[in-house]
């Protein structure tokens, strides 16, 4: 039996009956957009993250666009963003009307740092996007000291924490994705914006509903992007399971270490204050593609992420940075993700390491 890169089905199977129950209740109520399930999920998510406001939106990409607009980002502004991340992070900056300015990352943590961000800043920098890549929190609190609003893209890191503070509370504003394969997945698209800033929260609520409070007066040109009632009902069932799922992912990471993973590949470095949520378990090796092919022959799924970093993507050609991004280039060429799931057992992790030993 092959070991899958990720397994979202097993953890959800136990919840299926309750999903159907809660979804049936929504159908019977007959309210599908901006109703009581969303209000309750927003309160529960805000409480879990430790922020004053959570605002449910249509997906994690819209969450970034709307959060940037809520911060007051306007056409011509520059937004510093890593190049080694999912495309949506930078795409949302362009959709918000701003120019992405790509910065490098730390080769060990794969996250932006105070120094890589500072190198990319100019007097037009209006915001910084930090990404909690692969589920490990970026040093957003430190980066806030640069005096520019920080948006924490926590799409991959719900359930992680830094210095005892949860991801989603580490920037001036933060965004989540509830895409089905993310750590807290809906049964469809979904996203959220979290903030302690009352004014940013109010603008985000306006923007997700055409810039209107009452569908009569329109104060802003906004978006039509809400987390719907069915998805909110599903997420209310899943949220209480999240900590257990994250603990399962951390146990799998420990099992990799105990099986001697670092004899064969370079594992991620976790800052001492960080507790990662391991959305993906990404290692590096100079011959990453050959290792991926070899693992496949041993029944282990592995794959590369972001082989073409964002500053080399055709759609973003006008934003090619003036300075090189050596750590981004190196990580893009050498990374491979190994199987990672809440239910990946120590035995399976041992089999993955044994397969690596056979390949290498
Ligand atoms: C998944 C993801 C997004 C986008 O979320 P969607 O819900 O798919 O729109 C944004 N940023 C990062 C880092 C992601 O991994």
Coordinates of C-alpha atoms and ligand atoms in Angstrom, one line a residue:
X1 CA 0.0 0.0 0.0
X2 CA 1.5 3.3 -1.0
X3 CA 2.0 6.0 1.6
X4 CA 0.1 9.1 0.5
X5 CA 1.5 12.6 0.6
X6 CA -1.4 13.6 2.7
X7 CA -4.6 12.0 4.0
X8 CA -7.5 14.3 4.7
X9 CA -10.2 11.6 4.5
X10 CA -9.3 9.5 7.5
X11 CA -9.6 12.3 10.1
X12 CA -12.9 13.5 8.6
X13 CA -14.5 10.1 8.4
X14 CA -15.3 10.1 12.1
X15 CA -17.1 13.5 11.7
X16 CA -19.3 12.7 8.7
X17 CA -22.5 12.0 10.6
X18 CA -22.2 15.3 12.5
X19 CA -21.5 17.2 9.3
X20 CA -24.7 15.8 7.8
X21 CA -26.7 16.6 10.9
X22 CA -25.5 20.2 11.0
X23 CA -25.9 20.7 7.3
X24 CA -29.4 19.4 7.5
X25 CA -30.2 21.9 10.2
X26 CA -28.9 24.7 7.9
X27 CA -31.1 23.5 5.0
X28 CA -34.1 23.4 7.3
X29 CA -33.4 26.9 8.6
X30 CA -33.2 28.1 5.0
X31 CA -30.6 30.8 5.7
X32 CA -27.5 30.2 3.5
X33 CA -25.4 33.4 3.5
X34 CA -24.4 35.7 6.5
X35 CA -26.5 33.8 9.0
X36 CA -26.1 32.4 12.5
X37 CA -23.7 29.6 11.7
X38 CA -21.2 32.1 10.3
X39 CA -21.6 34.5 13.3
X40 CA -21.0 31.5 15.7
X41 CA -18.0 30.2 13.8
X42 CA -16.5 33.7 13.7
X43 CA -16.8 34.0 17.5
X44 CA -15.4 30.5 18.0
X45 CA -12.5 31.1 15.6
X46 CA -11.7 34.5 17.2
X47 CA -11.7 32.9 20.7
X48 CA -9.5 30.0 19.5
X49 CA -6.9 32.3 17.8
X50 CA -7.0 34.9 20.6
X51 CA -8.1 37.9 18.6
X52 CA -11.1 40.4 18.9
X53 CA -12.4 39.7 15.3
X54 CA -12.7 36.9 12.8
X55 CA -14.4 37.6 9.5
X56 CA -15.4 34.7 7.3
X57 CA -14.8 35.2 3.5
X58 CA -15.0 33.1 0.4
X59 CA -11.5 31.7 0.3
X60 CA -7.9 32.3 1.5
X61 CA -7.0 34.4 -1.6
X62 CA -9.9 36.8 -1.2
X63 CA -9.0 37.0 2.5
X64 CA -5.6 38.5 1.6
X65 CA -7.0 40.9 -1.0
X66 CA -9.7 42.1 1.4
X67 CA -7.3 42.3 4.4
X68 CA -4.9 44.5 2.3
X69 CA -7.7 46.8 1.2
X70 CA -9.0 46.9 4.8
X71 CA -5.4 48.0 5.8
X72 CA -5.8 50.9 3.4
X73 CA -3.5 49.6 0.6
X74 CA -4.1 51.5 -2.6
X75 CA -2.9 51.5 -6.2
X76 CA 0.8 52.3 -6.5
X77 CA 1.6 51.1 -3.0
X78 CA 4.4 48.5 -2.6
X79 CA 3.8 45.3 -0.6
X80 CA 6.8 43.2 0.4
X81 CA 6.0 39.5 0.0
X82 CA 8.2 36.3 -0.2
X83 CA 8.7 34.7 -3.5
X84 CA 8.9 31.2 -2.0
X85 CA 5.2 30.6 -1.3
X86 CA 2.0 29.7 -3.0
X87 CA 1.1 31.9 -6.0
X88 CA -2.1 33.3 -4.3
X89 CA 0.0 35.2 -1.7
X90 CA 1.4 37.6 -4.4
X91 CA -1.6 37.3 -6.7
X92 CA -3.8 38.8 -4.0
X93 CA -1.5 41.8 -3.7
X94 CA -1.9 42.5 -7.4
X95 CA -5.7 42.1 -7.1
X96 CA -5.7 44.6 -4.3
X97 CA -4.1 47.1 -6.8
X98 CA -0.6 47.1 -5.2
X99 CA 2.9 46.1 -6.5
X100 CA 4.4 43.0 -4.9
X101 CA 8.1 43.5 -4.1
X102 CA 9.6 40.1 -3.6
X103 CA 12.0 39.3 -0.7
X104 CA 14.1 36.3 0.1
X105 CA 13.6 33.8 3.0
X106 CA 15.8 32.1 5.5
X107 CA 17.1 28.9 4.0
X108 CA 16.7 26.9 7.3
X109 CA 13.2 28.0 8.4
X110 CA 12.0 28.9 4.8
X111 CA 10.3 32.0 6.3
X112 CA 10.9 35.7 5.8
X113 CA 13.1 37.4 8.4
X114 CA 13.6 40.9 9.7
X115 CA 16.6 41.2 7.4
X116 CA 15.1 39.8 4.2
X117 CA 12.1 42.0 4.5
X118 CA 14.2 45.1 5.3
X119 CA 16.3 44.6 2.2
X120 CA 13.2 44.8 0.0
X121 CA 11.7 47.9 1.7
X122 CA 11.5 51.4 0.0
X123 CA 9.7 54.6 1.0
X124 CA 6.7 53.3 -1.0
X125 CA 6.4 50.1 1.2
X126 CA 2.8 50.2 2.6
X127 CA 2.5 46.7 4.0
X128 CA 4.5 43.4 4.5
X129 CA 3.0 40.0 4.0
X130 CA 4.6 37.3 6.2
X131 CA 3.7 33.7 5.3
X132 CA 3.8 30.9 7.9
X133 CA 5.2 28.6 5.3
X134 CA 4.4 24.9 5.5
X135 CA 2.8 25.5 9.0
X136 CA 5.8 27.0 10.8
X137 CA 5.2 30.6 12.1
X138 CA 7.2 33.4 10.6
X139 CA 8.7 36.0 13.0
X140 CA 5.8 38.4 12.3
X141 CA 5.9 40.2 15.8
X142 CA 9.6 41.1 15.2
X143 CA 8.8 42.3 11.6
X144 CA 6.1 44.6 13.0
X145 CA 8.9 46.6 14.6
X146 CA 9.8 47.9 11.1
X147 CA 6.8 50.2 11.5
X148 CA 4.7 49.0 8.5
X149 CA 1.5 47.0 8.8
X150 CA 2.1 43.3 8.7
X151 CA -0.4 40.8 7.1
X152 CA 0.2 37.3 8.4
X153 CA -0.7 34.8 5.6
X154 CA -1.5 31.9 8.0
X155 CA -3.3 29.8 5.3
X156 CA -0.9 26.8 6.0
X157 CA -0.6 27.3 9.7
X158 CA -3.9 27.3 11.6
X159 CA -3.2 25.6 15.0
X160 CA 0.5 26.6 15.1
X161 CA 1.9 29.1 17.7
X162 CA 4.9 31.3 18.4
X163 CA 5.8 32.2 22.0
X164 CA 2.5 30.8 23.1
X165 CA 0.5 33.0 20.7
X166 CA -1.5 31.3 18.0
X167 CA -0.9 32.0 14.3
X168 CA -3.6 34.4 13.1
X169 CA -2.8 36.7 16.0
X170 CA 0.8 37.5 15.0
X171 CA 0.4 40.3 12.5
X172 CA -1.7 43.5 12.4
X173 CA -4.1 41.4 10.4
X174 CA -4.0 37.7 9.4
X175 CA -5.7 35.4 6.9
X176 CA -6.6 31.7 6.9
X177 CA -7.7 29.3 4.1
X178 CA -10.2 26.5 4.7
X179 CA -9.5 24.9 1.3
X180 CA -10.2 21.1 1.9
X181 CA -6.5 20.0 2.0
X182 CA -5.5 22.7 4.6
X183 CA -5.1 21.8 8.2
X184 CA -8.7 23.0 9.0
X185 CA -10.6 22.2 5.8
X186 CA -14.1 22.9 4.8
X187 CA -16.1 20.8 2.3
X188 CA -15.5 23.4 -0.3
X189 CA -13.8 26.8 -0.4
X190 CA -13.6 29.1 2.6
X191 CA -11.3 31.7 4.3
X192 CA -11.1 34.1 7.2
X193 CA -9.5 37.4 8.3
X194 CA -8.4 37.8 11.9
X195 CA -7.5 41.1 13.6
X196 CA -7.5 43.0 16.9
X197 CA -8.0 46.3 15.0
X198 CA -11.7 47.4 15.2
X199 CA -11.4 49.7 12.2
X200 CA -9.7 47.0 10.0
X201 CA -12.4 44.5 11.0
X202 CA -15.2 46.9 10.1
X203 CA -13.7 47.7 6.7
X204 CA -13.2 43.9 6.0
X205 CA -16.8 43.2 6.9
X206 CA -17.9 46.0 4.5
X207 CA -15.6 44.8 1.7
X208 CA -16.8 41.2 1.7
X209 CA -20.4 42.5 1.1
X210 CA -20.0 44.9 -1.9
X211 CA -18.9 47.7 0.5
X212 CA -22.3 47.9 2.0
X213 CA -23.9 47.6 5.5
X214 CA -27.5 47.3 4.3
X215 CA -27.5 46.5 0.5
X216 CA -28.9 50.0 0.0
X217 CA -26.0 52.4 0.4
X218 CA -22.6 51.4 -1.0
X219 CA -19.6 53.0 0.7
X220 CA -16.8 51.2 -1.0
X221 CA -16.2 49.2 -4.2
X222 CA -15.8 45.8 -2.6
X223 CA -16.2 42.1 -3.3
X224 CA -18.9 39.4 -3.1
X225 CA -16.9 37.0 -0.8
X226 CA -18.5 35.3 2.2
X227 CA -18.0 32.1 4.0
X228 CA -21.4 30.4 3.5
X229 CA -23.6 28.9 6.2
X230 CA -23.0 25.3 5.1
X231 CA -19.2 25.7 5.3
X232 CA -19.4 27.6 8.6
X233 CA -21.5 24.7 10.0
X234 CA -18.9 22.2 8.9
X235 CA -16.0 24.2 10.3
X236 CA -17.8 24.5 13.7
X237 CA -17.7 20.7 13.8
X238 CA -14.1 20.5 12.8
X239 CA -12.5 23.3 14.8
X240 CA -12.6 21.5 18.2
X241 CA -10.6 18.6 16.5
X242 CA -7.9 20.9 15.2
X243 CA -5.5 20.7 18.2
X244 CA -5.7 16.9 18.2
X245 CA -4.9 16.9 14.5
X246 CA -2.0 19.3 14.9
X247 CA -0.6 17.1 17.7
X248 CA -0.9 14.1 15.3
X249 CA 1.2 16.0 12.8
X250 CA 3.8 17.0 15.4
X251 CA 4.0 13.3 16.5
X252 CA 4.6 12.3 12.9
X253 CA 7.4 14.9 12.6
X254 CA 9.0 13.6 15.9
X255 CA 8.8 10.0 14.5
X256 CA 10.7 11.1 11.3
X257 CA 13.4 12.6 13.5
X258 CA 13.6 9.5 15.7
X259 CA 13.8 7.2 12.6
X260 CA 17.0 9.1 11.6
X261 CA 15.5 11.2 8.7
X262 CA 18.5 13.7 8.9
X263 CA 20.9 11.0 7.8
X264 CA 19.4 11.3 4.3
X265 CA 17.9 14.7 3.8
X266 CA 18.0 18.1 5.5
X267 CA 14.9 18.6 7.7
X268 CA 13.2 22.0 8.4
X269 CA 14.7 24.0 11.2
X270 CA 12.1 25.1 13.8
X271 CA 12.8 28.3 15.9
X272 CA 12.8 27.5 19.6
X273 CA 9.7 29.6 20.3
X274 CA 7.7 28.0 17.5
X275 CA 5.2 25.2 17.7
X276 CA 4.5 24.3 14.0
X277 CA 1.3 22.8 12.6
X278 CA 3.1 20.9 9.8
X279 CA 0.7 21.5 7.0
X280 CA 3.5 20.0 4.8
X281 CA 6.7 18.3 5.9
X282 CA 9.3 19.7 3.5
X283 CA 12.9 18.6 3.5
X284 CA 15.8 19.4 1.0
X285 CA 18.2 17.3 -0.9
X286 CA 20.6 18.4 -3.8
X287 CA 19.0 15.8 -6.1
X288 CA 15.4 16.3 -5.0
X289 CA 13.7 15.2 -8.2
X290 CA 15.7 11.9 -8.3
X291 CA 14.8 11.3 -4.6
X292 CA 11.1 11.9 -5.4
X293 CA 11.2 9.4 -8.4
X294 CA 13.1 6.8 -6.2
X295 CA 10.6 7.2 -3.4
X296 CA 7.7 6.6 -5.8
X297 CA 9.3 3.3 -6.8
X298 CA 9.2 2.3 -3.1
X299 CA 5.5 3.2 -2.7
X300 CA 6.1 6.6 -1.0
X301 CA 4.5 9.7 -2.5
X302 CA 6.6 12.9 -2.4
X303 CA 6.5 16.1 -4.4
X304 CA 8.2 19.4 -4.9
X305 CA 6.6 22.7 -4.0
X306 CA 7.1 26.0 -5.8
X307 CA 9.9 24.7 -8.1
X308 CA 9.3 28.0 -10.0
X309 CA 9.3 30.7 -7.4
X310 CA 6.9 33.6 -7.8
X311 CA 9.4 36.1 -9.1
X312 CA 10.0 33.8 -12.1
X313 CA 6.3 33.2 -12.9
X314 CA 5.2 34.6 -16.3
X315 CA 2.1 36.4 -14.8
X316 CA 4.4 38.4 -12.4
X317 CA 7.1 39.2 -14.9
X318 CA 6.7 43.0 -14.4
X319 CA 7.6 42.6 -10.7
X320 CA 11.0 40.8 -11.1
X321 CA 13.1 42.1 -8.3
X322 CA 16.3 44.1 -8.8
X323 CA 18.2 42.0 -6.3
X324 CA 18.8 38.2 -6.4
X325 CA 16.9 35.9 -4.1
X326 CA 19.5 33.1 -3.5
X327 CA 17.8 31.2 -0.7
X328 CA 14.5 31.2 -2.6
X329 CA 16.3 29.8 -5.8
X330 CA 18.1 27.1 -3.7
X331 CA 14.9 26.0 -1.8
X332 CA 12.9 26.0 -5.0
X333 CA 15.4 23.6 -6.6
X334 CA 16.1 21.3 -3.7
X335 CA 12.8 20.9 -1.8
X336 CA 10.6 17.8 -1.5
X337 CA 7.6 17.3 0.7
X338 CA 7.3 13.9 2.5
X339 CA 4.0 12.3 3.6
X340 CA 2.4 14.3 6.5
X341 CA -1.1 13.8 8.0
X342 CA -2.7 13.9 11.5
X343 CA -2.9 10.1 11.3
X344 CA 0.5 9.3 9.9
X345 CA 1.8 6.7 12.4
X346 CA 5.3 6.3 13.7
X347 CA 5.5 3.0 11.8
X348 CA 4.6 4.7 8.5
X349 CA 7.1 7.4 9.2
X350 CA 9.7 4.7 9.8
X351 CA 8.8 3.1 6.4
X352 CA 9.3 6.5 4.7
X353 CA 12.8 6.9 6.2
X354 CA 13.6 3.2 5.3
X355 CA 12.6 4.0 1.7
X356 CA 14.9 7.1 1.7
X357 CA 17.7 4.9 3.0
X358 CA 17.1 2.5 0.1
X359 CA 17.0 5.3 -2.5
X360 CA 20.1 7.0 -1.2
Ligands
LIG1 C1 -3.8 27.9 0.1 C2 -3.0 29.2 0.3 C3 -3.6 30.4 -0.1 C4 -4.9 30.6 -0.8 O1 -6.0 30.0 -0.1 P1 -7.3 29.6 -1.0 O2 -8.3 29.3 0.0 O3 -6.9 28.4 -1.9 O4 -7.7 30.7 -1.9 C5 -2.9 31.6 0.2 N1 -1.7 31.5 0.7 C6 -1.1 30.4 1.0 C7 0.3 30.4 1.6 C8 -1.7 29.2 0.8 O5 -1.1 28.0 1.1

